[in-house]
PDB file of C-alpha atoms in Angstrom:
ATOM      1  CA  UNK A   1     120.526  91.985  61.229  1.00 46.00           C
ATOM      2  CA  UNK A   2     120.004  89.806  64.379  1.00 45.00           C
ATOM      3  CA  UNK A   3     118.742  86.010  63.645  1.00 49.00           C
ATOM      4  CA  UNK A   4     116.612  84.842  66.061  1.00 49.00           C
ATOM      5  CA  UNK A   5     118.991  82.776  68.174  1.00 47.00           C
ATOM      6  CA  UNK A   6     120.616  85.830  68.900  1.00 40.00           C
ATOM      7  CA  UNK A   7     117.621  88.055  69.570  1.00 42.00           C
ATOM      8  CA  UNK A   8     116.774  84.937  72.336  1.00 41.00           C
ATOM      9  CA  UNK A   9     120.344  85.475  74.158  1.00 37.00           C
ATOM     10  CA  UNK A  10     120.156  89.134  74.751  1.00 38.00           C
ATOM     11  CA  UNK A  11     116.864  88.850  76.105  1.00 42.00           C
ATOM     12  CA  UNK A  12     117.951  86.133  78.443  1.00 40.00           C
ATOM     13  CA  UNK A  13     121.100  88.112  79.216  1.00 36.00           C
ATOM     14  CA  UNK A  14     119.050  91.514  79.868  1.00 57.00           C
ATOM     15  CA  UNK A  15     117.292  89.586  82.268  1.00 67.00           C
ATOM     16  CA  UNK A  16     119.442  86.494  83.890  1.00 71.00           C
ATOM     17  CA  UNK A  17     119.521  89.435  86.913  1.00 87.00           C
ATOM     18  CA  UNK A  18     115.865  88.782  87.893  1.00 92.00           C
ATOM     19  CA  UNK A  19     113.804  86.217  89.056  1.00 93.00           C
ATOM     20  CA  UNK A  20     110.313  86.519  88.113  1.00 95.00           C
ATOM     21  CA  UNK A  21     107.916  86.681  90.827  1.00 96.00           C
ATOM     22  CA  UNK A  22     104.401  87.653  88.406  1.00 98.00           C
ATOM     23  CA  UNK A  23     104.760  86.963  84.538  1.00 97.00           C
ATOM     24  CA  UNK A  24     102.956  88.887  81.941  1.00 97.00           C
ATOM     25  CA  UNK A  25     100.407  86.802  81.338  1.00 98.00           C
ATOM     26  CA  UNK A  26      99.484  86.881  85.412  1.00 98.00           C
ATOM     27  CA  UNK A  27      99.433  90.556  85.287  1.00 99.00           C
ATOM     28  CA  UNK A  28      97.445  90.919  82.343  1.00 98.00           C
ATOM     29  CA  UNK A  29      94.595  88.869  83.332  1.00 99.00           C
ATOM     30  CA  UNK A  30      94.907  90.591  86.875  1.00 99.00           C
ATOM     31  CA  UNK A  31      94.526  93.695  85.195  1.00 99.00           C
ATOM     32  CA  UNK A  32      91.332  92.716  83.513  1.00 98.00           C
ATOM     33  CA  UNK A  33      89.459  91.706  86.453  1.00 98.00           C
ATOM     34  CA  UNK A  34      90.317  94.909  88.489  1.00 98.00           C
ATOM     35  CA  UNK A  35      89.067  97.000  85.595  1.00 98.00           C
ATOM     36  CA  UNK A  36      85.881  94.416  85.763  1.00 98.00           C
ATOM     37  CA  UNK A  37      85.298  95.607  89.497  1.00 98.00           C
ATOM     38  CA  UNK A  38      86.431  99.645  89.237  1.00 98.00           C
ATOM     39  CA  UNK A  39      83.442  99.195  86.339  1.00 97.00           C
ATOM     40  CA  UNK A  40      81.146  97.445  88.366  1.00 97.00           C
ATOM     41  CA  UNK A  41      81.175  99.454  90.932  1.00 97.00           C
ATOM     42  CA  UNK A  42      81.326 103.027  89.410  1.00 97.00           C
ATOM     43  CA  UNK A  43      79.441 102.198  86.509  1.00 93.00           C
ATOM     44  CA  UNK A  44      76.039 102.850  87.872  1.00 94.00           C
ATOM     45  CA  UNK A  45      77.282 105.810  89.692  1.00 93.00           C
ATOM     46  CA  UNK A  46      76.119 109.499  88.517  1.00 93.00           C
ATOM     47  CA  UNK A  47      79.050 111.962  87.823  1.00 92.00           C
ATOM     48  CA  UNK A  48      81.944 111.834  86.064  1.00 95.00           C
ATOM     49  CA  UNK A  49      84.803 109.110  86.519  1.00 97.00           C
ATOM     50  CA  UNK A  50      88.468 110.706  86.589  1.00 98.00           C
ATOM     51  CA  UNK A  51      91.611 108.001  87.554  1.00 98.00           C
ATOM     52  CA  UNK A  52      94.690 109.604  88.807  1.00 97.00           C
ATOM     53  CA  UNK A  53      98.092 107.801  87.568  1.00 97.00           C
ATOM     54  CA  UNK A  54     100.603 108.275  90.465  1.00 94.00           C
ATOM     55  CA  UNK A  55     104.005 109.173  87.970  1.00 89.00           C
ATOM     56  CA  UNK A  56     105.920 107.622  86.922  1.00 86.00           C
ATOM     57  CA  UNK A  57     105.748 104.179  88.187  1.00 89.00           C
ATOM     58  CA  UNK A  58     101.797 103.580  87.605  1.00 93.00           C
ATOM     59  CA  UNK A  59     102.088 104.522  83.788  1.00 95.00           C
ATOM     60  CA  UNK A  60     102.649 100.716  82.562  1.00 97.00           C
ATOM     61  CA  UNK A  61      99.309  99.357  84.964  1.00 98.00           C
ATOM     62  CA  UNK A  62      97.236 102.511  84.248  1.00 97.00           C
ATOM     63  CA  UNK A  63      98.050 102.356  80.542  1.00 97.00           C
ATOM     64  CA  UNK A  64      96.559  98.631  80.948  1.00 98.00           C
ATOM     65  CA  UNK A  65      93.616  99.170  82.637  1.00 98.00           C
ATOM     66  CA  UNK A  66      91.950 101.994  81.079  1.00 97.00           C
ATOM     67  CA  UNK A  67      92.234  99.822  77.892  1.00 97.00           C
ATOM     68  CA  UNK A  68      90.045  97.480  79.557  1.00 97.00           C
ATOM     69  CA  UNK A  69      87.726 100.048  81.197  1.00 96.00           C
ATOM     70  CA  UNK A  70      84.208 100.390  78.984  1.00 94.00           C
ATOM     71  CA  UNK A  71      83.857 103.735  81.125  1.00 94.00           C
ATOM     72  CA  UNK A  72      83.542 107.306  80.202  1.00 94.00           C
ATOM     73  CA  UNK A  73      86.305 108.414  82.131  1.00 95.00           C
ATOM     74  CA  UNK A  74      88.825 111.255  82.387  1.00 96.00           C
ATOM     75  CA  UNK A  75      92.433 110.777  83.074  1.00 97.00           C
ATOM     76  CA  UNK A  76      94.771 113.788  85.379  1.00 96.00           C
ATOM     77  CA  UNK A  77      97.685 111.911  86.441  1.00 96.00           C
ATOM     78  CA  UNK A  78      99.902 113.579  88.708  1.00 95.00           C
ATOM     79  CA  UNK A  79     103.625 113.269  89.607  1.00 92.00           C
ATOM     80  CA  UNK A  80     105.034 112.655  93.468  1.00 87.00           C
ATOM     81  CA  UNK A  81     108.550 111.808  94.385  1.00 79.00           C
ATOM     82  CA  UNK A  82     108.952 109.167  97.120  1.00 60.00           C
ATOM     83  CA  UNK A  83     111.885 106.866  96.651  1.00 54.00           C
ATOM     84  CA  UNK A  84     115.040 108.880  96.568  1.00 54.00           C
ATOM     85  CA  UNK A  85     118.355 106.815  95.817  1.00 49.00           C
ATOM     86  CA  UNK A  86     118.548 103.150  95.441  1.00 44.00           C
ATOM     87  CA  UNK A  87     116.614 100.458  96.728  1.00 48.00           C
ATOM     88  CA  UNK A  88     115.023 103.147  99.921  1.00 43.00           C
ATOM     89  CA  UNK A  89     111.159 103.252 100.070  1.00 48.00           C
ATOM     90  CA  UNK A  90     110.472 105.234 102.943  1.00 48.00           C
ATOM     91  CA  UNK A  91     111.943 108.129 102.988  1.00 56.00           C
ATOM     92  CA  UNK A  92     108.190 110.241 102.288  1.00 67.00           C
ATOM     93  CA  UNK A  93     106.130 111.103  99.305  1.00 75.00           C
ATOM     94  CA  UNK A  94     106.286 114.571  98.007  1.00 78.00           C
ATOM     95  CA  UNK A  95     103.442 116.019  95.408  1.00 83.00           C
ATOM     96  CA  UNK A  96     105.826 117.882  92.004  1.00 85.00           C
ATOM     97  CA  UNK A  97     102.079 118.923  90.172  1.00 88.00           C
ATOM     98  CA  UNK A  98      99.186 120.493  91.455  1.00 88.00           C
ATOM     99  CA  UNK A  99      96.119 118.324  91.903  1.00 91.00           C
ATOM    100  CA  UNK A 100      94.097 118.437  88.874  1.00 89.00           C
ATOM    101  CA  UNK A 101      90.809 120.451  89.558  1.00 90.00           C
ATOM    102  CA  UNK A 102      88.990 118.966  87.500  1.00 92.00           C
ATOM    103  CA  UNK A 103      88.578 116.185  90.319  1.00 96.00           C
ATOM    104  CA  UNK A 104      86.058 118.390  92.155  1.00 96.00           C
ATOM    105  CA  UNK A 105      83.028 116.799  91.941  1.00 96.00           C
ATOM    106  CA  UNK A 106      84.029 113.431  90.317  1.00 97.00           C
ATOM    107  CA  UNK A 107      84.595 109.854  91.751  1.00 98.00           C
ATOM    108  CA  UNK A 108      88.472 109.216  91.369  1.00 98.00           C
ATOM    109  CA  UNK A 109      90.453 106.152  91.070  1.00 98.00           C
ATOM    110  CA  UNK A 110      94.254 107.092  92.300  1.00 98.00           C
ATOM    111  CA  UNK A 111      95.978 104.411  90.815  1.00 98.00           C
ATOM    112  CA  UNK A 112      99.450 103.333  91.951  1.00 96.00           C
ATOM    113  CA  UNK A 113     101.955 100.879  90.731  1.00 96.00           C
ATOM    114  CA  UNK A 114     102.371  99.552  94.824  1.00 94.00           C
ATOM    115  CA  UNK A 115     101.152 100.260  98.239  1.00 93.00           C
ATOM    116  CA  UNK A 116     104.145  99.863 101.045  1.00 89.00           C
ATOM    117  CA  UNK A 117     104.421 102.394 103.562  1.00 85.00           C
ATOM    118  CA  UNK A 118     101.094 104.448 102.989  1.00 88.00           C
ATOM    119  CA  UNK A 119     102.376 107.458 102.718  1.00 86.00           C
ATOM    120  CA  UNK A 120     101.656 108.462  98.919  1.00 89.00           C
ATOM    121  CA  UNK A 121      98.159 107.422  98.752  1.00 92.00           C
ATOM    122  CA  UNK A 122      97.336 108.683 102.364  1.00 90.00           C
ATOM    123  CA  UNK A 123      99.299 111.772 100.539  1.00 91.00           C
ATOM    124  CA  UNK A 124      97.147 112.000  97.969  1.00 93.00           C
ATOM    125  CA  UNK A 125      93.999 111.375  99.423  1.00 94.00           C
ATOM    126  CA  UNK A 126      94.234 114.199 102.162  1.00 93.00           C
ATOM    127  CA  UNK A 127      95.295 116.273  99.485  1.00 94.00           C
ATOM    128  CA  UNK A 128      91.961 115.447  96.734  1.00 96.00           C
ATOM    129  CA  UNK A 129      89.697 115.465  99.548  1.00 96.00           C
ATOM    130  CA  UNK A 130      90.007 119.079  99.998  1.00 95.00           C
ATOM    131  CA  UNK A 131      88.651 119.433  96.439  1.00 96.00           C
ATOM    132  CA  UNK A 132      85.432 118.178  97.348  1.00 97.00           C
ATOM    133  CA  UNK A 133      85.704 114.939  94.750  1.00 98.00           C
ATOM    134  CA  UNK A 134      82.039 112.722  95.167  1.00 97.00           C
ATOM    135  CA  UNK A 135      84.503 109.845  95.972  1.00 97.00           C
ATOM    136  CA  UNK A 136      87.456 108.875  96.419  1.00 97.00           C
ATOM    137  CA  UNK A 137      89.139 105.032  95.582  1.00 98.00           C
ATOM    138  CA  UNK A 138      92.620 103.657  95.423  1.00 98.00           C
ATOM    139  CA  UNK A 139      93.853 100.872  92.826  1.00 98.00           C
ATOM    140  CA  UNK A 140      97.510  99.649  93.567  1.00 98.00           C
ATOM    141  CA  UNK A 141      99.396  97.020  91.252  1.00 98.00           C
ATOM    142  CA  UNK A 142     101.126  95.717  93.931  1.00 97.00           C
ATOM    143  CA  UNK A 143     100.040  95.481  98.151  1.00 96.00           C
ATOM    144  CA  UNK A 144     103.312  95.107  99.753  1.00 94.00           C
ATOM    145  CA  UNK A 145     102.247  93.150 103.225  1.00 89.00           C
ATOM    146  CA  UNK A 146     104.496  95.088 105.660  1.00 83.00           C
ATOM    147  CA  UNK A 147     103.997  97.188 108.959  1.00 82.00           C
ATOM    148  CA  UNK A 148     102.259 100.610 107.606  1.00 77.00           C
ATOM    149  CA  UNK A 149     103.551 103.582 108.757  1.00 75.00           C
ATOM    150  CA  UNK A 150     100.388 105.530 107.375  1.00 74.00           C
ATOM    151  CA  UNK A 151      96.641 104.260 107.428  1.00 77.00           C
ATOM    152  CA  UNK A 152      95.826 104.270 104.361  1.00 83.00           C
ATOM    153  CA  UNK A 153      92.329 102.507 102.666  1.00 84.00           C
ATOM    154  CA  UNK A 154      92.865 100.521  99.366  1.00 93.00           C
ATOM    155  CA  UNK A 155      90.115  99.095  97.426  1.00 97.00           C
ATOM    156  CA  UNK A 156      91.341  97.638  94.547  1.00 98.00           C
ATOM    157  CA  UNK A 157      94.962  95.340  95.044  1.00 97.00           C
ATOM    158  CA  UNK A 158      95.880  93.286  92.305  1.00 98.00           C
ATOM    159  CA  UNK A 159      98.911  91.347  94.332  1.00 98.00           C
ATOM    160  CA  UNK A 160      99.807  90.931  97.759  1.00 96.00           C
ATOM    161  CA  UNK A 161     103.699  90.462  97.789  1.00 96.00           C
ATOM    162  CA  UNK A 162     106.169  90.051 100.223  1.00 94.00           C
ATOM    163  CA  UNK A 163     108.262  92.782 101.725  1.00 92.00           C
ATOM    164  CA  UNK A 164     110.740  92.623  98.647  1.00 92.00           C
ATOM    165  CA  UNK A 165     112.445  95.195  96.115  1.00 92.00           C
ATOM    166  CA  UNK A 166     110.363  94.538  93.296  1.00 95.00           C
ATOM    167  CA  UNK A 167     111.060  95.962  89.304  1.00 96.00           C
ATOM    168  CA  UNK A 168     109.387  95.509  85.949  1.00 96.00           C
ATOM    169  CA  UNK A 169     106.142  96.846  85.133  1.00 97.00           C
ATOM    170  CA  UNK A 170     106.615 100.080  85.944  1.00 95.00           C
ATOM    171  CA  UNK A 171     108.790 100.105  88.736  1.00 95.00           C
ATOM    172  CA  UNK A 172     112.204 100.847  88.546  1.00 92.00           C
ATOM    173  CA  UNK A 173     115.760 100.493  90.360  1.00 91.00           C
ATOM    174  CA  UNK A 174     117.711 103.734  89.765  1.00 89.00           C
ATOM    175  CA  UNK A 175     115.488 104.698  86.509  1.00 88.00           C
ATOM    176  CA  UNK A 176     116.132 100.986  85.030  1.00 91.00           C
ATOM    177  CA  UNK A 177     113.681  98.137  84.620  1.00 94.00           C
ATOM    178  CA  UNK A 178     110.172  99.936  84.490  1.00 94.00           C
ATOM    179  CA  UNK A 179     110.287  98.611  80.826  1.00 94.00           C
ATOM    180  CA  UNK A 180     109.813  94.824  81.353  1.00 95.00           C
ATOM    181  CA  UNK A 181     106.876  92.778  81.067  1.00 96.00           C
ATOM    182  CA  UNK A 182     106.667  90.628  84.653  1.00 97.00           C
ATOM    183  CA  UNK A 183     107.162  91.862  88.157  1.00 97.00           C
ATOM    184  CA  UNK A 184     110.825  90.686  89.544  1.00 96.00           C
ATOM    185  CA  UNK A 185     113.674  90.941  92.233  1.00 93.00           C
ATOM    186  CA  UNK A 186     117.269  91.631  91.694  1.00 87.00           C
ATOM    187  CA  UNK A 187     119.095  89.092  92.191  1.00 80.00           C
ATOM    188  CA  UNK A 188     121.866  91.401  93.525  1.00 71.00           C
ATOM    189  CA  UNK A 189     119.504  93.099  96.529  1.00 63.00           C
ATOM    190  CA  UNK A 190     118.385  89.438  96.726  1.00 55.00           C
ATOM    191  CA  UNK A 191     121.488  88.996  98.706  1.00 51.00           C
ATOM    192  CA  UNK A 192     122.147  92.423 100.173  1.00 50.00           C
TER     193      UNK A 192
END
């Protein structure tokens, strides 16, 4: 059985890696005020109300935010690839599940754990677009503030951040990190 001293050091040592850029409590209260404007603006609206988690790296926010949503509201996530390998993030976005028809005739939400190059949620919007949806919004984590190789609207940002690597919360470096509670760098692609 661990004591608590030693429960302290292994978290430390999990994470001496990272610096922290955005702490929990940050992106918690971030969290609730983006859910406060998705529901004031789609709350009057007639029609149904269906977000769309971008896999994998939106689960942590989405999970978040439709806790704080007082909606009626359907959930279809779907699943796109875009960051082969490492530390890469624009090598393209490619859709691995059909999009949900149940978005026909509904206002979606895509919601994304970070907007960089554009090319996922410019994706994704050409792509629900052609099944007719009464609207269509996008809700990104994280607005990376580089040169966009796609246009690409965004409504809701909760953070602008600088063109970084970024982990926790979702997002991952080779399948690791999406488990912690802040938003950090790696101190080892810090210095690459």
């Amino acid at each position: 059985m661990m004591n608590d001293d030693t429960e302290k050091n292994q978290n430390t040592i999990e994470h001496e890696n990272i610096t922290v850029l955005i702490d929990e409590d940050r992106i918690a209260r971030r969290v609730a005020e983006l859910a406060a404007r998705i529901e004031s603006d789609l709350g009057s609206l007639e029609g149904e109300i269906t977000l769309v988690p971008i896999m994998t790296g939106s689960m942590l926010f989405v999970s978040d935010l439709i806790r704080r949503l007082k909606l009626p509201l359907r959930i279809a996530p779907v699943t796109v690839q875009s960051y082969p390998g490492t530390a890469t993030t624009s090598r393209g976005a490619h859709l691995q599940t059909p999009i949900p028809e149940v978005l026909r005739d509904s206002h979606v939400v895509l919601v994304d754990d970070i907007l960089d190059s554009g090319g996922t949620l410019s994706m994704l919007r050409r792509l629900v677009e052609a099944v007719e949806p009464r609207s269509i919004r996008a809700c990104v984590l994280l607005d990376k503030q580089v040169e966009r190789s796609h246009e690409v609207g965004c409504e809701y940002a909760g953070f602008e951040i600088a063109d970084e690597f970024v982990v926790g919360y979702g997002l991952d470096h080779d399948g690791l990190y999406r488990n912690l509670p802040f938003i950090g760098t790696l101190k080892a692609l810090e210095h690459d």
